[in-house]
Short mmCIF file of C-alpha atoms and ligand atoms in Angstrom, two decimals:
data_model
loop_
_atom_site.label_atom_id
_atom_site.label_comp_id
_atom_site.label_asym_id
_atom_site.label_seq_id
_atom_site.Cartn_x
_atom_site.Cartn_y
_atom_site.Cartn_z
CA UNK A 6 22.04 -31.27 -22.22
CA UNK A 7 24.05 -34.15 -21.66
CA UNK A 8 22.58 -36.96 -18.95
CA UNK A 9 25.38 -36.12 -16.35
CA UNK A 10 24.20 -32.50 -16.67
CA UNK A 11 20.67 -33.67 -15.95
CA UNK A 12 21.44 -35.97 -13.24
CA UNK A 13 24.13 -32.96 -11.42
CA UNK A 14 21.07 -30.96 -11.76
CA UNK A 15 18.73 -33.61 -9.97
CA UNK A 16 21.00 -33.65 -7.32
CA UNK A 17 21.65 -29.90 -6.15
CA UNK A 18 17.96 -28.87 -6.59
CA UNK A 19 16.07 -31.45 -4.64
CA UNK A 20 13.53 -29.38 -4.16
CA UNK A 21 12.39 -29.51 -7.50
CA UNK A 22 9.20 -31.00 -7.34
CA UNK A 23 5.48 -30.54 -8.36
CA UNK A 24 4.60 -29.36 -4.86
CA UNK A 25 7.32 -27.36 -4.55
CA UNK A 26 6.72 -25.52 -7.82
CA UNK A 27 2.77 -25.55 -6.66
CA UNK A 28 3.73 -24.07 -3.42
CA UNK A 29 5.99 -21.44 -5.25
CA UNK A 30 2.47 -20.01 -7.43
CA UNK A 31 0.23 -20.15 -4.82
CA UNK A 32 2.23 -17.00 -3.48
CA UNK A 33 4.03 -15.87 -6.62
CA UNK A 34 2.74 -12.46 -7.31
CA UNK A 35 2.45 -10.50 -9.60
CA UNK A 36 0.35 -13.14 -12.05
CA UNK A 37 1.74 -12.25 -15.42
CA UNK A 38 0.23 -14.49 -18.87
CA UNK A 39 0.96 -14.24 -22.45
CA UNK A 40 -1.07 -11.65 -22.62
CA UNK A 41 0.75 -9.28 -20.88
CA UNK A 42 3.83 -10.10 -22.51
CA UNK A 43 2.46 -9.92 -26.00
CA UNK A 44 0.93 -5.98 -24.40
CA UNK A 45 4.74 -5.23 -22.70
CA UNK A 46 6.35 -6.45 -26.57
CA UNK A 47 4.15 -4.48 -28.50
CA UNK A 48 5.30 -1.35 -26.79
CA UNK A 49 9.53 -2.06 -27.12
CA UNK A 50 8.93 -3.42 -30.57
CA UNK A 51 7.42 -0.09 -31.73
CA UNK A 52 9.49 1.66 -29.48
CA UNK A 53 6.25 4.16 -27.72
CA UNK A 54 8.11 3.28 -24.82
CA UNK A 55 7.91 7.45 -24.02
CA UNK A 56 4.60 8.37 -25.71
CA UNK A 57 1.02 8.70 -23.90
CA UNK A 58 -1.40 7.43 -26.22
CA UNK A 59 -1.69 3.82 -24.16
CA UNK A 60 -1.28 5.32 -20.81
CA UNK A 61 -4.26 7.51 -21.34
CA UNK A 62 -6.18 4.28 -21.82
CA UNK A 63 -4.61 3.27 -18.32
CA UNK A 64 -5.64 5.93 -16.66
CA UNK A 65 -9.28 6.38 -18.09
CA UNK A 66 -9.77 2.91 -17.51
CA UNK A 67 -8.33 2.69 -14.18
CA UNK A 68 -10.68 6.22 -13.20
CA UNK A 69 -13.74 4.27 -14.11
CA UNK A 70 -12.61 1.19 -12.48
CA UNK A 71 -12.84 3.57 -9.13
CA UNK A 72 -15.79 4.78 -9.91
CA UNK A 73 -13.77 8.74 -9.96
CA UNK A 74 -13.65 11.15 -12.87
CA UNK A 75 -10.09 11.56 -13.44
CA UNK A 76 -6.84 9.34 -13.26
CA UNK A 77 -3.04 10.81 -13.51
CA UNK A 78 -0.05 8.16 -13.30
CA UNK A 79 3.35 8.48 -12.27
CA UNK A 80 6.76 6.25 -12.08
CA UNK A 81 5.76 5.76 -8.49
CA UNK A 82 3.82 6.50 -5.46
CA UNK A 83 6.32 7.97 -3.93
CA UNK A 84 5.81 10.61 -6.69
CA UNK A 85 2.12 10.34 -7.22
CA UNK A 86 1.88 11.10 -3.17
CA UNK A 87 3.81 14.62 -3.64
CA UNK A 88 1.93 15.76 -6.41
CA UNK A 89 -1.36 14.90 -4.96
CA UNK A 90 0.12 16.96 -1.33
CA UNK A 91 1.18 19.66 -3.72
CA UNK A 92 -2.14 19.70 -5.86
CA UNK A 93 -4.08 19.29 -2.79
CA UNK A 94 -2.17 23.25 -1.25
CA UNK A 95 0.12 21.68 1.36
CA UNK A 96 2.83 24.16 1.00
CA UNK A 97 5.76 25.00 3.00
CA UNK A 98 5.06 25.61 7.01
CA UNK A 99 2.02 23.93 7.05
CA UNK A 100 1.48 20.59 8.90
CA UNK A 101 -0.21 17.46 7.75
CA UNK A 102 -1.38 14.24 10.03
CA UNK A 103 -0.49 10.48 9.30
CA UNK A 104 -0.59 7.28 10.35
CA UNK A 105 3.04 6.49 12.19
CA UNK A 106 3.01 2.84 12.09
CA UNK A 107 3.17 2.90 7.63
CA UNK A 108 5.87 2.82 5.39
CA UNK A 109 8.16 6.10 5.46
CA UNK A 110 6.38 7.52 1.87
CA UNK A 111 3.04 8.31 3.54
CA UNK A 112 5.15 10.92 5.65
CA UNK A 113 8.00 11.65 3.81
CA UNK A 114 6.56 14.16 0.73
CA UNK A 115 5.38 16.18 3.19
CA UNK A 116 8.97 16.66 4.18
CA UNK A 117 9.54 17.40 0.62
CA UNK A 118 7.58 20.27 0.76
CA UNK A 119 8.27 21.98 3.61
CA UNK A 120 5.87 20.79 5.45
CA UNK A 121 6.30 18.88 8.81
CA UNK A 122 4.12 15.50 9.64
CA UNK A 123 2.43 14.76 12.88
CA UNK A 124 1.63 11.92 13.42
CA UNK A 125 -1.57 10.40 15.40
CA UNK A 126 -2.05 7.22 16.70
CA UNK A 127 -3.42 4.02 15.41
CA UNK A 128 -6.79 2.02 16.24
CA UNK A 129 -5.64 -1.08 17.50
CA UNK A 130 -8.49 -2.92 15.36
CA UNK A 131 -8.01 -1.45 12.47
CA UNK A 132 -4.59 -0.11 12.56
CA UNK A 133 -5.65 2.43 10.75
CA UNK A 134 -5.36 6.21 12.07
CA UNK A 135 -7.60 6.53 15.37
CA UNK A 136 -10.25 8.97 14.44
CA UNK A 137 -10.06 9.80 18.17
CA UNK A 138 -6.45 10.62 18.26
CA UNK A 139 -6.42 13.49 15.28
CA UNK A 140 -8.09 16.27 16.81
CA UNK A 141 -5.24 17.04 19.75
CA UNK A 142 -2.80 17.14 17.04
CA UNK A 143 -4.15 20.15 15.20
CA UNK A 144 -2.77 23.07 15.11
CA UNK A 145 -3.34 26.58 13.53
CA UNK A 146 -1.29 25.36 10.54
CA UNK A 147 -2.72 21.78 10.10
CA UNK A 148 -3.90 21.69 6.72
CA UNK A 149 -3.96 17.88 5.60
CA UNK A 150 -5.14 14.71 7.12
CA UNK A 151 -3.48 11.95 5.21
CA UNK A 152 -4.83 8.60 5.78
CA UNK A 153 -3.69 5.13 4.30
CA UNK A 154 -5.57 2.25 4.42
CA UNK A 155 -3.44 -0.19 6.12
CA UNK A 156 -2.46 -3.62 4.70
CA UNK A 157 -5.60 -3.23 2.57
CA UNK A 158 -8.23 -2.43 5.34
CA UNK A 159 -10.34 0.62 4.93
CA UNK A 160 -10.53 3.28 7.26
CA UNK A 161 -13.21 4.24 9.41
CA UNK A 162 -13.92 7.48 6.51
CA UNK A 163 -17.39 8.02 8.49
CA UNK A 164 -15.47 9.50 11.45
CA UNK A 165 -12.81 11.07 9.34
CA UNK A 166 -14.73 13.43 7.67
CA UNK A 167 -17.03 15.53 9.77
CA UNK A 168 -13.33 15.89 11.45
CA UNK A 169 -12.17 17.70 8.54
CA UNK A 170 -15.46 19.72 8.13
CA UNK A 171 -15.03 20.87 11.48
CA UNK A 172 -11.63 22.45 11.57
CA UNK A 173 -11.40 22.85 7.72
CA UNK A 174 -9.27 20.26 6.73
CA UNK A 175 -8.37 18.16 3.80
CA UNK A 176 -8.47 14.38 3.71
CA UNK A 177 -5.95 13.03 1.23
CA UNK A 178 -5.96 8.84 0.36
CA UNK A 179 -2.77 6.85 0.23
CA UNK A 180 -4.86 3.74 -1.38
CA UNK A 181 -0.62 1.91 -2.14
CA UNK A 182 -2.52 -1.27 0.30
CA UNK A 183 -6.05 -0.94 -0.66
CA UNK A 184 -6.66 -0.68 -4.66
CA UNK A 185 -10.22 -2.13 -4.80
CA UNK A 186 -11.01 -2.17 -0.57
CA UNK A 187 -14.68 -1.24 -0.24
CA UNK A 188 -15.52 0.71 2.73
CA UNK A 189 -19.47 0.28 3.30
CA UNK A 190 -19.48 -0.49 -0.21
CA UNK A 191 -17.85 2.22 -1.53
CA UNK A 192 -14.32 2.23 -3.54
CA UNK A 193 -11.37 3.00 -1.21
CA UNK A 194 -9.66 6.72 -2.78
CA UNK A 195 -13.18 7.81 -3.53
CA UNK A 196 -13.92 9.64 -0.30
CA UNK A 197 -11.01 12.00 -0.22
CA UNK A 198 -10.15 15.45 -2.07
CA UNK A 199 -7.31 13.59 -3.95
CA UNK A 200 -6.12 9.64 -3.35
CA UNK A 201 -2.52 8.28 -4.33
CA UNK A 202 -1.34 5.02 -4.66
CA UNK A 203 1.52 2.87 -5.63
CA UNK A 204 1.34 -0.10 -8.29
CA UNK A 205 4.67 -0.83 -7.64
CA UNK A 206 5.26 -4.90 -8.97
CA UNK A 207 4.72 -6.02 -5.11
CA UNK A 208 1.56 -4.33 -4.60
CA UNK A 209 -1.64 -6.05 -4.68
CA UNK A 210 -1.98 -3.45 -8.37
CA UNK A 211 1.04 -4.64 -10.01
CA UNK A 212 2.48 -2.94 -13.49
CA UNK A 213 6.31 -2.77 -12.36
CA UNK A 214 6.69 -0.13 -11.13
CA UNK A 215 4.10 2.92 -11.37
CA UNK A 216 1.53 4.99 -9.54
CA UNK A 217 -1.11 6.58 -9.61
CA UNK A 218 -3.74 9.89 -8.46
CA UNK A 219 -7.33 9.65 -8.80
CA UNK A 220 -10.06 12.67 -7.93
CA UNK A 221 -13.18 14.05 -9.11
CA UNK A 222 -11.66 17.59 -8.75
CA UNK A 223 -10.48 19.13 -11.86
CA UNK A 224 -8.83 21.46 -9.83
CA UNK A 225 -6.50 19.14 -8.61
CA UNK A 226 -5.74 17.23 -11.61
CA UNK A 227 -4.47 21.30 -13.65
CA UNK A 228 -2.34 21.65 -10.47
CA UNK A 229 -0.80 18.35 -10.65
CA UNK A 230 -0.26 18.30 -14.64
CA UNK A 231 0.94 21.63 -14.09
CA UNK A 232 3.24 20.38 -11.41
CA UNK A 233 5.56 17.27 -12.69
CA UNK A 234 3.68 16.44 -16.42
CA UNK A 235 5.36 19.22 -18.78
CA UNK A 236 4.56 17.20 -22.06
CA UNK A 237 0.78 17.17 -20.96
CA UNK A 238 0.61 21.58 -20.82
CA UNK A 239 -1.56 21.36 -23.66
CA UNK A 240 -4.25 19.87 -21.09
CA UNK A 241 -4.08 22.56 -19.08
CA UNK A 242 -7.24 25.03 -19.21
CA UNK A 243 -6.71 27.23 -16.15
CA UNK A 244 -5.57 30.48 -16.91
CA UNK A 245 -3.24 31.12 -13.80
CA UNK A 246 -1.42 27.79 -14.70
CA UNK A 247 -0.80 28.37 -18.43
CA UNK A 248 2.15 31.22 -18.78
CA UNK A 249 3.65 28.15 -16.92
CA UNK A 250 3.19 25.90 -19.26
CA UNK A 251 6.70 23.55 -20.66
CA UNK A 252 7.94 23.81 -17.99
CA UNK A 253 6.96 21.84 -14.93
CA UNK A 254 6.61 23.70 -11.49
CA UNK A 255 7.77 21.29 -9.38
CA UNK A 256 11.13 20.78 -11.20
CA UNK A 257 10.15 16.95 -11.86
CA UNK A 258 9.25 14.60 -14.82
CA UNK A 259 6.00 12.99 -14.00
CA UNK A 260 5.63 10.27 -16.92
CA UNK A 261 4.76 6.59 -17.12
CA UNK A 262 6.71 4.42 -18.65
CA UNK A 263 4.15 2.88 -21.56
CA UNK A 264 5.35 -0.57 -21.08
CA UNK A 265 4.26 -0.34 -17.26
CA UNK A 266 0.63 1.53 -18.68
CA UNK A 267 0.26 -1.37 -21.12
CA UNK A 268 0.86 -3.95 -17.96
CA UNK A 269 -1.42 -2.19 -15.98
CA UNK A 270 -4.49 -2.37 -18.84
CA UNK A 271 -3.95 -6.30 -18.92
CA UNK A 272 -3.97 -6.45 -14.51
CA UNK A 273 -6.83 -4.30 -14.83
CA UNK A 274 -9.63 -6.73 -16.46
CA UNK A 275 -8.34 -9.46 -13.98
CA UNK A 276 -8.11 -7.55 -10.90
CA UNK A 277 -11.85 -7.83 -9.36
CA UNK A 278 -11.11 -11.84 -10.25
CA UNK A 279 -7.73 -11.79 -8.92
CA UNK A 280 -8.76 -10.11 -5.83
CA UNK A 281 -11.59 -11.78 -4.72
CA UNK A 282 -9.59 -15.72 -5.32
CA UNK A 283 -7.05 -13.64 -2.36
CA UNK A 284 -10.14 -12.92 0.00
CA UNK A 285 -11.72 -15.99 -0.64
CA UNK A 286 -8.58 -17.90 0.35
CA UNK A 287 -7.21 -15.65 3.59
CA UNK A 288 -10.99 -15.08 4.92
CA UNK A 289 -10.65 -19.25 4.57
CA UNK A 290 -7.77 -19.41 6.52
CA UNK A 291 -9.46 -16.87 9.30
CA UNK A 292 -12.40 -19.03 9.79
CA UNK A 293 -10.48 -22.49 9.86
CA UNK A 294 -8.98 -20.57 12.77
CA UNK A 295 -11.55 -19.47 14.29
CA UNK A 296 -11.70 -20.25 18.13
CA UNK A 297 -7.85 -20.85 18.47
CA UNK A 298 -6.22 -18.78 20.55
CA UNK A 299 -3.19 -16.01 20.56
CA UNK A 300 -4.41 -14.70 16.70
CA UNK A 301 -6.97 -12.62 15.36
CA UNK A 302 -8.01 -11.68 12.24
CA UNK A 303 -7.62 -8.13 10.99
CA UNK A 304 -10.23 -7.94 8.65
CA UNK A 305 -13.88 -5.60 8.61
CA UNK A 306 -16.85 -7.41 9.71
CA UNK A 307 -18.34 -8.71 6.70
CA UNK A 308 -21.74 -7.51 7.01
CA UNK A 309 -20.34 -4.50 6.41
CA UNK A 310 -20.25 -4.17 3.27
CA UNK A 311 -16.46 -3.48 3.72
CA UNK A 312 -13.45 -5.57 2.71
CA UNK A 313 -9.77 -6.26 2.57
CA UNK A 314 -9.58 -5.41 -1.55
CA UNK A 315 -6.25 -7.27 -2.38
CA UNK A 316 -5.33 -7.64 0.39
CA UNK A 317 -1.81 -6.30 0.70
CA UNK A 318 0.78 -7.84 3.23
CA UNK A 319 -1.93 -9.87 5.18
CA UNK A 320 -1.73 -9.39 9.46
CA UNK A 321 -3.26 -11.08 12.04
CA UNK A 322 -3.21 -9.67 15.62
CA UNK A 323 -1.54 -11.25 17.63
CA UNK A 324 -2.25 -11.78 21.10
CA UNK A 325 0.72 -13.17 23.55
CA UNK A 326 -1.96 -13.04 26.82
CA UNK A 327 -3.37 -15.95 25.13
CA UNK A 328 -0.15 -18.11 24.69
CA UNK A 329 1.22 -17.75 28.33
CA UNK A 330 3.43 -14.63 26.92
CA UNK A 331 4.89 -15.95 24.06
CA UNK A 332 6.60 -13.52 22.20
CA UNK A 333 6.06 -13.16 18.25
CA UNK A 334 9.10 -14.12 17.30
CA UNK A 335 8.86 -17.45 18.70
CA UNK A 336 5.48 -18.02 17.66
CA UNK A 337 6.41 -17.17 13.50
CA UNK A 338 9.50 -19.52 14.03
CA UNK A 339 7.77 -21.94 15.18
CA UNK A 340 4.73 -21.92 12.10
CA UNK A 341 8.01 -21.33 9.91
CA UNK A 342 9.64 -24.65 11.85
CA UNK A 343 5.74 -26.92 10.88
CA UNK A 344 6.05 -25.43 7.00
CA UNK A 345 4.03 -22.19 6.72
CA UNK A 346 4.70 -18.89 6.21
CA UNK A 347 5.28 -16.14 9.19
CA UNK A 348 7.31 -13.14 10.21
CA UNK A 349 6.62 -10.80 13.27
CA UNK A 350 5.41 -7.15 13.02
CA UNK A 351 4.41 -4.56 11.00
CA UNK A 352 5.84 -1.47 9.68
CA UNK A 353 8.07 0.56 12.49
CA UNK A 354 6.35 3.70 14.13
CA UNK A 355 7.66 7.01 12.30
CA UNK A 356 7.18 9.25 14.87
CA UNK A 357 10.07 7.98 17.00
CA UNK A 358 12.99 7.32 13.36
CA UNK A 359 15.90 9.70 13.55
CA UNK A 360 14.48 10.82 10.00
CA UNK A 361 11.14 12.97 11.60
CA UNK A 362 13.47 14.03 14.53
CA UNK A 363 17.15 14.67 14.03
CA UNK A 364 17.62 14.97 10.35
CA UNK A 365 18.87 17.71 8.86
CA UNK A 366 18.31 17.37 5.08
CA UNK A 367 18.11 20.81 3.54
CA UNK A 368 20.28 22.91 5.66
CA UNK A 369 17.75 25.66 7.17
CA UNK A 370 19.84 27.65 9.30
CA UNK A 371 21.20 23.51 10.84
CA UNK A 372 17.46 23.07 11.49
CA UNK A 373 15.83 19.46 12.16
CA UNK A 374 14.37 19.40 8.32
CA UNK A 375 10.69 18.06 10.07
CA UNK A 376 10.52 21.09 11.92
CA UNK A 377 12.29 23.48 9.82
CA UNK A 378 9.57 25.74 8.59
CA UNK A 379 7.44 24.83 11.12
CA UNK A 380 6.35 27.46 14.41
CA UNK A 381 6.05 24.61 16.91
CA UNK A 382 8.92 22.01 17.37
CA UNK A 383 5.80 18.81 16.49
CA UNK A 384 8.39 15.99 17.02
CA UNK A 385 6.86 13.45 19.68
CA UNK A 386 8.92 11.43 21.50
CA UNK A 387 8.84 8.23 22.98
CA UNK A 388 5.30 7.14 24.63
CA UNK A 389 3.64 9.71 22.46
CA UNK A 390 1.26 6.93 20.84
CA UNK A 391 1.51 3.92 22.71
CA UNK A 392 -0.81 2.11 20.67
CA UNK A 393 1.60 2.77 17.07
CA UNK A 394 4.89 1.42 19.89
CA UNK A 395 2.99 -1.71 20.66
CA UNK A 396 1.36 -3.10 17.69
CA UNK A 397 5.28 -4.36 16.38
CA UNK A 398 4.68 -6.85 19.43
CA UNK A 399 1.36 -7.00 18.65
CA UNK A 400 1.25 -7.88 14.68
CA UNK A 401 2.45 -11.06 12.84
CA UNK A 402 2.31 -11.28 8.79
CA UNK A 403 0.02 -14.51 7.69
CA UNK A 404 0.71 -16.75 4.17
CA UNK A 405 -0.01 -14.25 1.73
CA UNK A 406 -2.23 -16.45 -0.69
CA UNK A 407 -2.52 -16.00 -4.19
CA UNK A 408 -5.08 -18.45 -4.90
CA UNK A 409 -8.26 -20.09 -3.00
CA UNK A 410 -6.76 -23.51 -3.15
CA UNK A 411 -8.67 -24.42 0.58
CA UNK A 412 -6.78 -28.06 0.62
CA UNK A 413 -3.30 -25.59 0.48
CA UNK A 414 -4.83 -23.06 2.66
CA UNK A 415 -6.23 -25.68 5.59
CA UNK A 416 -2.42 -27.44 5.65
CA UNK A 417 -1.34 -23.41 6.41
CA UNK A 418 -4.05 -23.05 8.74
CA UNK A 419 -3.32 -25.96 10.69
CA UNK A 420 0.74 -25.32 11.45
CA UNK A 421 -0.33 -21.95 13.15
CA UNK A 422 -3.35 -24.01 15.05
CA UNK A 423 -0.38 -26.38 15.76
CA UNK A 424 1.47 -23.36 17.43
CA UNK A 425 -1.15 -21.94 18.67
CA UNK A 426 -2.67 -25.16 20.79
CA UNK A 427 1.09 -25.65 22.23
CA UNK A 428 2.31 -22.51 22.76
CA UNK A 429 3.12 -23.29 26.27
CA UNK A 430 6.00 -25.97 25.35
CA UNK A 431 7.86 -23.06 23.37
CA UNK A 432 7.98 -20.96 26.79
C1 PLP B 26 4.28 1.44 -1.54
C2 PLP B 26 4.24 2.05 -1.10
C3 PLP B 26 3.71 3.79 -1.53
C4 PLP B 26 4.67 4.13 -2.59
O1 PLP B 26 5.16 3.30 -3.31
P1 PLP B 26 6.45 3.42 -4.28
O2 PLP B 26 7.65 2.14 -3.58
O3 PLP B 26 6.77 4.73 -4.40
O4 PLP B 26 5.33 2.59 -5.71
C5 PLP B 26 3.21 5.00 -0.21
N1 PLP B 26 2.45 4.71 0.71
C6 PLP B 26 2.56 3.33 1.33
C7 PLP B 26 1.67 2.79 2.42
C8 PLP B 26 3.06 1.97 0.39
O5 PLP B 26 3.23 0.67 1.39
#
């Protein structure tokens, strides 16, 4: 490269500096080291992408990390969840209760299986399913409650299981935001009959693209193998499933690429220490802002033994009443102008989306697919879930620090503090 070219690069990339490189590292995810690269290269060079020896090691290690007997991997979390629902017995015409403010994958696999989804409201502090709003949605065909540990926050599991027991329902956990999150000292993903989680590159446990299903129940694993793991049908032991060996019942191929399994094994080694750094940094951010108006942390009481795991997509509660009614969009824009990171809202409520109201996907006599097999119209219009419908105006995304660098955390928190204390001027 000549000096001219170098000079030109320097001119057009003025933001290159040790400071912005450091800022980039502060937020960069996943953390990939030579160890990940080496592990992936070995698979690539040995041409074992479609084998399963490394995948089985990864599954065993992931099951051990979670304290579950079994783990089965998938190419993504969407498929892991669909298989989990089928393996737990969700069928055409059944109903599943689910959080409305979540990513679409929590709910759509039930629709794919011909079931209907009835949405429950979220609890305003935890932003997970409100245990007090479940029972009014239960009908004769309700089979399951799907709980999402939303944005890393554990669901209040002590209040979920009694409701499930009383009505004979199966609890299924979507742990895609909460790998490593503890609820009262116990790992999320170990409460339901089965749990599934995404491992795509942006999630707190990242393997590139992938998903996992974990359970202690051998029947769940047998069903899951039969549904989408045809090359592993030699692992089928159940007499009712064996006759179908070699062809997956779901018509689905669920094999994970071993390059992802290899990365997953390396990621798992460092995961506990990496999420400790994230928790320390975000707790530090919130401790800095304690007493300032307008914002409250979305995190459990530290005394409870509950944690936020990898704190995926960290949120704050936005309290406009304390800031003269300043809309969250204006607050977030002002924080950005101060050089920090902020964006308004969280997932929009699924119960109001046209796919869960009007979409005719499979042409069942022209019936909207979301109720095509149900014996009642479970669609829920505006006003039906008041907390879910307001939460977009009452939440904002805070910086997702990946390292506990106290000085830098304080700089970001100071930007938030400045905006919160001067909110009156922004009105
Ligand atoms: C990301 C995600 C999934 C599944 O994700 P994939 O992208 O298919 O791996 C499932 N549930 C929730 C809540 C998610 O955020």
